[in-house]
Short mmCIF file of C-alpha atoms in Angstrom, two decimals:
data_model
loop_
_atom_site.label_atom_id
_atom_site.label_comp_id
_atom_site.label_asym_id
_atom_site.label_seq_id
_atom_site.Cartn_x
_atom_site.Cartn_y
_atom_site.Cartn_z
CA SER A 1 35.60 -4.01 4.85
CA ARG A 2 37.79 -6.47 2.96
CA GLY A 3 41.23 -6.20 1.37
CA LEU A 4 42.29 -6.45 -2.26
CA GLY A 5 44.02 -9.75 -1.54
CA ASP A 6 40.76 -11.45 -0.67
CA VAL A 7 39.33 -13.79 -3.30
CA TYR A 8 35.63 -14.55 -3.13
CA LYS A 9 32.60 -14.69 -5.35
CA ARG A 10 29.00 -14.22 -4.24
CA GLN A 11 28.43 -11.69 -1.51
CA THR A 12 25.32 -10.27 0.11
CA PHE A 13 25.15 -7.41 2.58
CA SER A 14 22.60 -5.34 4.47
CA ASN A 15 22.81 -2.45 6.88
CA SER A 16 20.95 0.74 7.71
CA GLY A 17 21.24 4.09 9.42
CA GLY A 18 23.76 5.57 7.05
CA ALA A 19 26.52 3.03 7.70
CA ASN A 20 28.81 2.48 4.70
CA VAL A 21 29.85 -0.71 2.90
CA THR A 22 33.34 -1.29 1.46
CA LEU A 23 34.17 -4.46 -0.48
CA ASN A 24 37.60 -5.10 -2.01
CA GLY A 25 39.02 -8.26 -3.53
CA GLY A 26 38.86 -10.43 -6.62
CA ALA A 27 35.73 -11.03 -8.71
CA ILE A 28 32.56 -10.26 -6.74
CA GLN A 29 29.03 -11.33 -7.60
CA LEU A 30 26.43 -9.56 -5.49
CA GLY A 31 23.28 -11.24 -4.28
CA ALA A 32 20.31 -9.28 -2.93
CA SER A 33 21.94 -6.46 -0.95
CA SER A 34 21.13 -3.08 0.57
CA THR A 35 22.82 -0.30 2.48
CA GLY A 36 21.58 2.90 4.05
CA GLY A 37 24.99 4.49 3.43
CA ASN A 38 27.57 4.52 0.65
CA LEU A 39 28.93 1.56 -1.32
CA ALA A 40 32.57 1.38 -2.43
CA MET A 41 34.06 -1.58 -4.31
CA THR A 42 37.57 -2.01 -5.72
CA THR A 43 38.26 -5.37 -7.35
CA THR A 44 40.79 -7.25 -9.42
CA GLY A 45 37.99 -9.22 -11.06
CA ALA A 46 34.56 -8.60 -12.55
CA ILE A 47 31.74 -6.99 -10.56
CA SER A 48 28.36 -8.58 -11.28
CA GLN A 49 25.12 -9.56 -9.59
CA THR A 50 22.46 -12.22 -9.51
CA ALA A 51 18.95 -11.42 -10.75
CA THR A 52 18.16 -9.64 -7.48
CA ALA A 53 18.10 -6.06 -6.23
CA LEU A 54 21.02 -3.88 -5.17
CA THR A 55 19.77 -0.91 -3.13
CA VAL A 56 22.15 1.88 -2.14
CA THR A 57 20.84 4.98 -0.37
CA GLY A 58 24.11 6.89 -0.63
CA THR A 59 26.78 7.08 -3.30
CA THR A 60 28.20 4.14 -5.24
CA VAL A 61 31.85 4.03 -6.35
CA LEU A 62 32.96 0.96 -8.31
CA ASP A 63 36.41 0.24 -9.79
CA ALA A 64 36.88 -3.18 -11.40
CA GLY A 65 40.35 -2.66 -12.87
CA ALA A 66 40.71 -4.51 -16.18
CA ASN A 67 37.35 -6.26 -15.78
CA ALA A 68 33.67 -5.77 -16.56
CA ILE A 69 31.00 -4.23 -14.34
CA THR A 70 27.53 -5.69 -14.92
CA LEU A 71 24.74 -4.51 -12.61
CA ALA A 72 21.77 -5.06 -14.90
CA SER A 73 18.97 -6.06 -12.54
CA ALA A 74 15.77 -4.11 -13.24
CA THR A 75 15.13 -3.73 -9.49
CA ASN A 76 18.39 -1.94 -8.64
CA ASP A 77 17.97 1.40 -6.90
CA PHE A 78 20.91 3.82 -6.59
CA GLY A 79 19.81 6.74 -4.43
CA GLY A 80 23.06 8.71 -4.70
CA SER A 81 25.42 9.35 -7.55
CA VAL A 82 27.26 6.45 -9.22
CA SER A 83 30.89 6.29 -10.37
CA LEU A 84 32.06 3.44 -12.64
CA THR A 85 35.68 2.81 -13.62
CA ASN A 86 37.43 0.03 -15.50
CA SER A 87 39.96 -0.49 -18.29
CA GLY A 88 40.41 -2.64 -21.38
CA ALA A 89 38.37 -2.28 -24.57
CA ALA A 90 36.81 -5.74 -24.13
CA ASN A 91 35.56 -4.95 -20.61
CA HIS A 92 32.20 -3.25 -20.65
CA LEU A 93 29.97 -1.40 -18.20
CA SER A 94 26.26 -2.16 -17.83
CA ILE A 95 23.96 -0.67 -15.20
CA GLN A 96 20.22 -0.51 -14.61
CA ASP A 97 18.18 1.53 -12.12
CA LEU A 98 14.44 1.33 -11.49
CA GLY A 99 14.38 5.10 -10.94
CA ALA A 100 16.54 8.11 -11.69
CA LEU A 101 20.31 7.71 -12.03
CA ASP A 102 23.10 10.29 -11.76
CA PHE A 103 26.68 9.58 -12.84
CA SER A 104 29.38 11.31 -10.82
CA GLY A 105 31.85 9.81 -13.29
CA VAL A 106 32.36 7.06 -15.85
CA SER A 107 35.69 5.97 -17.27
CA THR A 108 35.91 2.95 -19.57
CA ALA A 109 37.69 1.86 -22.73
CA GLY A 110 34.78 -0.50 -23.44
CA ASN A 111 31.05 -0.03 -24.03
CA LEU A 112 28.54 1.61 -21.69
CA THR A 113 24.93 0.39 -21.44
CA VAL A 114 22.49 2.27 -19.21
CA GLN A 115 18.80 1.67 -18.57
CA THR A 116 16.72 3.72 -16.13
CA GLY A 117 13.13 4.12 -15.03
CA GLY A 118 13.69 7.81 -14.36
CA ALA A 119 15.89 10.70 -15.41
CA LEU A 120 19.52 10.05 -16.38
CA THR A 121 21.97 12.85 -15.50
CA ASP A 122 25.70 13.49 -15.09
CA SER A 123 27.19 15.46 -12.20
CA GLY A 124 30.62 14.33 -13.47
CA ALA A 125 32.25 13.45 -16.78
CA LEU A 126 31.53 10.35 -18.86
CA VAL A 127 34.55 9.09 -20.83
CA VAL A 128 33.59 6.09 -22.95
CA GLY A 129 36.03 4.49 -25.38
CA GLY A 130 33.44 2.17 -26.94
CA THR A 131 29.77 2.59 -27.79
CA THR A 132 27.10 4.02 -25.50
CA SER A 133 23.50 2.78 -25.29
CA LEU A 134 20.93 4.83 -23.34
CA THR A 135 17.38 3.83 -22.38
CA ALA A 136 15.22 6.06 -20.17
CA GLY A 137 11.68 5.33 -21.34
CA GLY A 138 9.60 8.49 -20.99
CA SER A 139 12.17 10.28 -18.82
CA ASN A 140 14.77 12.89 -19.71
CA ILE A 141 18.42 12.13 -20.47
CA THR A 142 20.70 15.07 -19.70
CA LEU A 143 24.38 14.27 -20.23
CA ASP A 144 25.67 17.83 -20.48
CA ASN A 145 29.02 17.79 -18.69
CA GLY A 146 31.44 19.82 -20.79
CA THR A 147 34.20 17.20 -20.50
CA ASN A 148 32.15 14.21 -21.63
CA ASN A 149 33.87 12.24 -24.38
CA PHE A 150 31.96 9.55 -26.27
CA THR A 151 34.35 7.87 -28.71
CA GLY A 152 31.96 5.28 -30.13
CA ALA A 153 28.42 5.80 -31.39
CA VAL A 154 25.79 6.96 -28.88
CA THR A 155 22.49 5.11 -29.32
CA THR A 156 19.32 6.26 -27.59
CA VAL A 157 16.72 3.53 -27.37
CA SER A 158 14.20 5.82 -25.68
CA ALA A 159 14.09 9.22 -23.97
CA ASN A 160 11.79 12.17 -23.49
CA ASN A 161 14.14 15.15 -23.84
CA LEU A 162 17.69 14.21 -24.82
CA THR A 163 20.70 16.47 -24.20
CA LEU A 164 24.20 15.33 -25.17
CA VAL A 165 27.45 17.27 -24.82
CA ASP A 166 30.81 15.99 -26.07
CA THR A 167 34.13 17.78 -25.77
CA ASP A 168 35.08 16.25 -29.13
CA ALA A 169 33.17 14.87 -32.11
CA ILE A 170 30.06 12.78 -31.45
CA VAL A 171 28.51 10.03 -33.57
CA LEU A 172 24.79 9.38 -33.11
CA GLY A 173 23.56 5.83 -33.46
CA ALA A 174 19.89 4.95 -33.84
CA SER A 175 18.05 7.49 -31.71
CA SER A 176 14.42 7.76 -30.62
CA VAL A 177 13.54 11.00 -28.83
CA GLY A 178 9.98 11.56 -27.61
CA ALA A 179 10.39 15.31 -27.14
CA ASN A 180 13.37 17.58 -27.85
CA LEU A 181 16.96 16.84 -28.90
CA SER A 182 19.98 19.04 -28.11
CA VAL A 183 23.51 18.08 -29.15
CA THR A 184 26.66 20.13 -28.56
CA ALA A 185 29.99 18.81 -29.83
CA VAL A 186 32.86 19.56 -32.20
CA GLY A 187 31.40 17.64 -35.13
CA ILE A 188 28.06 15.81 -35.19
CA THR A 189 27.58 12.79 -37.46
CA GLN A 190 25.57 9.58 -37.46
CA THR A 191 25.90 5.91 -38.24
CA ALA A 192 23.89 4.26 -41.04
CA THR A 193 20.77 4.35 -38.87
CA THR A 194 18.04 6.92 -38.19
CA VAL A 195 17.49 9.76 -35.77
CA ALA A 196 13.81 10.25 -34.92
CA VAL A 197 12.85 13.37 -32.93
CA THR A 198 9.25 14.28 -32.11
CA GLY A 199 10.02 17.80 -30.87
CA THR A 200 12.65 20.40 -31.67
CA THR A 201 16.27 19.66 -32.63
CA SER A 202 19.22 21.89 -31.72
CA LEU A 203 22.65 21.07 -33.15
CA ALA A 204 25.78 23.05 -32.20
CA SER A 205 29.05 21.71 -33.54
CA GLY A 206 31.61 24.48 -33.07
CA THR A 207 34.15 24.21 -35.90
CA GLY A 208 33.00 20.71 -36.82
CA VAL A 209 30.70 19.40 -39.51
CA ILE A 210 27.07 18.47 -39.01
CA THR A 211 26.23 15.42 -41.10
CA LEU A 212 22.92 13.73 -40.37
CA GLY A 213 22.58 12.24 -43.81
CA SER A 214 20.18 9.32 -43.39
CA ALA A 215 17.09 9.61 -45.58
CA GLY A 216 15.09 7.96 -42.80
CA ASN A 217 15.71 10.71 -40.26
CA SER A 218 12.62 12.39 -38.84
CA PHE A 219 12.64 15.87 -37.28
CA GLY A 220 9.11 16.59 -36.06
CA GLY A 221 9.64 20.10 -34.71
CA MET A 222 11.79 23.05 -35.62
CA THR A 223 15.46 22.30 -36.32
CA THR A 224 18.28 24.76 -35.67
CA PHE A 225 22.01 24.37 -36.26
CA SER A 226 25.23 26.30 -35.82
CA ASN A 227 28.87 25.79 -36.71
CA SER A 228 31.79 27.84 -37.98
CA GLY A 229 35.15 27.73 -39.75
CA GLY A 230 33.85 26.61 -43.11
CA ALA A 231 32.48 23.29 -41.82
CA ASN A 232 29.59 21.89 -43.86
CA VAL A 233 26.06 21.02 -42.79
CA THR A 234 24.08 18.09 -44.23
CA LEU A 235 20.56 17.32 -43.00
CA ASN A 236 18.45 14.64 -44.65
CA GLY A 237 15.09 13.17 -43.72
CA GLY A 238 11.42 13.92 -44.07
CA ALA A 239 9.96 17.41 -43.83
CA ILE A 240 12.38 19.78 -42.07
CA GLN A 241 11.42 23.17 -40.63
CA LEU A 242 14.49 25.33 -40.02
CA GLY A 243 14.73 27.88 -37.23
CA ALA A 244 17.47 30.53 -36.96
CA SER A 245 20.63 28.73 -38.08
CA SER A 246 24.13 29.49 -39.26
#
């Protein structure tokens, strides 16, 4: 355990048997490291890593203050839930996991970039002031916490089933969904890109509009929508088969 007054850069650690690791201080760059317990880091500088693996069997809680968190090694493995916190619109979050990844919480004014080799889930809320980029290959992305709030566009590079819930309006960036898409928000719109869904599409926008107006959109399976309060619905793309909608 180290204090917030400590200033140091590259750190490596290893332990086993459920023992925890706590690192506090200035900017910290992690080398190849592993713990059989939980990892907690609170810093006054950026949290980053070399091109090596970070393996955490337990939970991971990272707070970088007004600084970036960049843990983008393809061999990272977070066995427990992960919490990421920072501030400042220019300070972004980037994390990669070779397997499944669960967020117990995310809070950032910047951008969030996530890449996994397994399912991506949220046991806590994601609050992202910037854009969000999600990559899960052939695995499911289920970000269905009712207090999620994605302010910037949400781009999905790849996913099997994709579920997104936003307590407010949501903007979809370029999205590629190998199976089914489900979006629940108070207003659903898109950037000047395309949404491509192989399976079914379910859109629920409460009292908000639904505007997926790109001519390049592709909805392969049945599409359903619902909203209320006089809000309009616009769906453009190729062939569209509508299910029960209102």
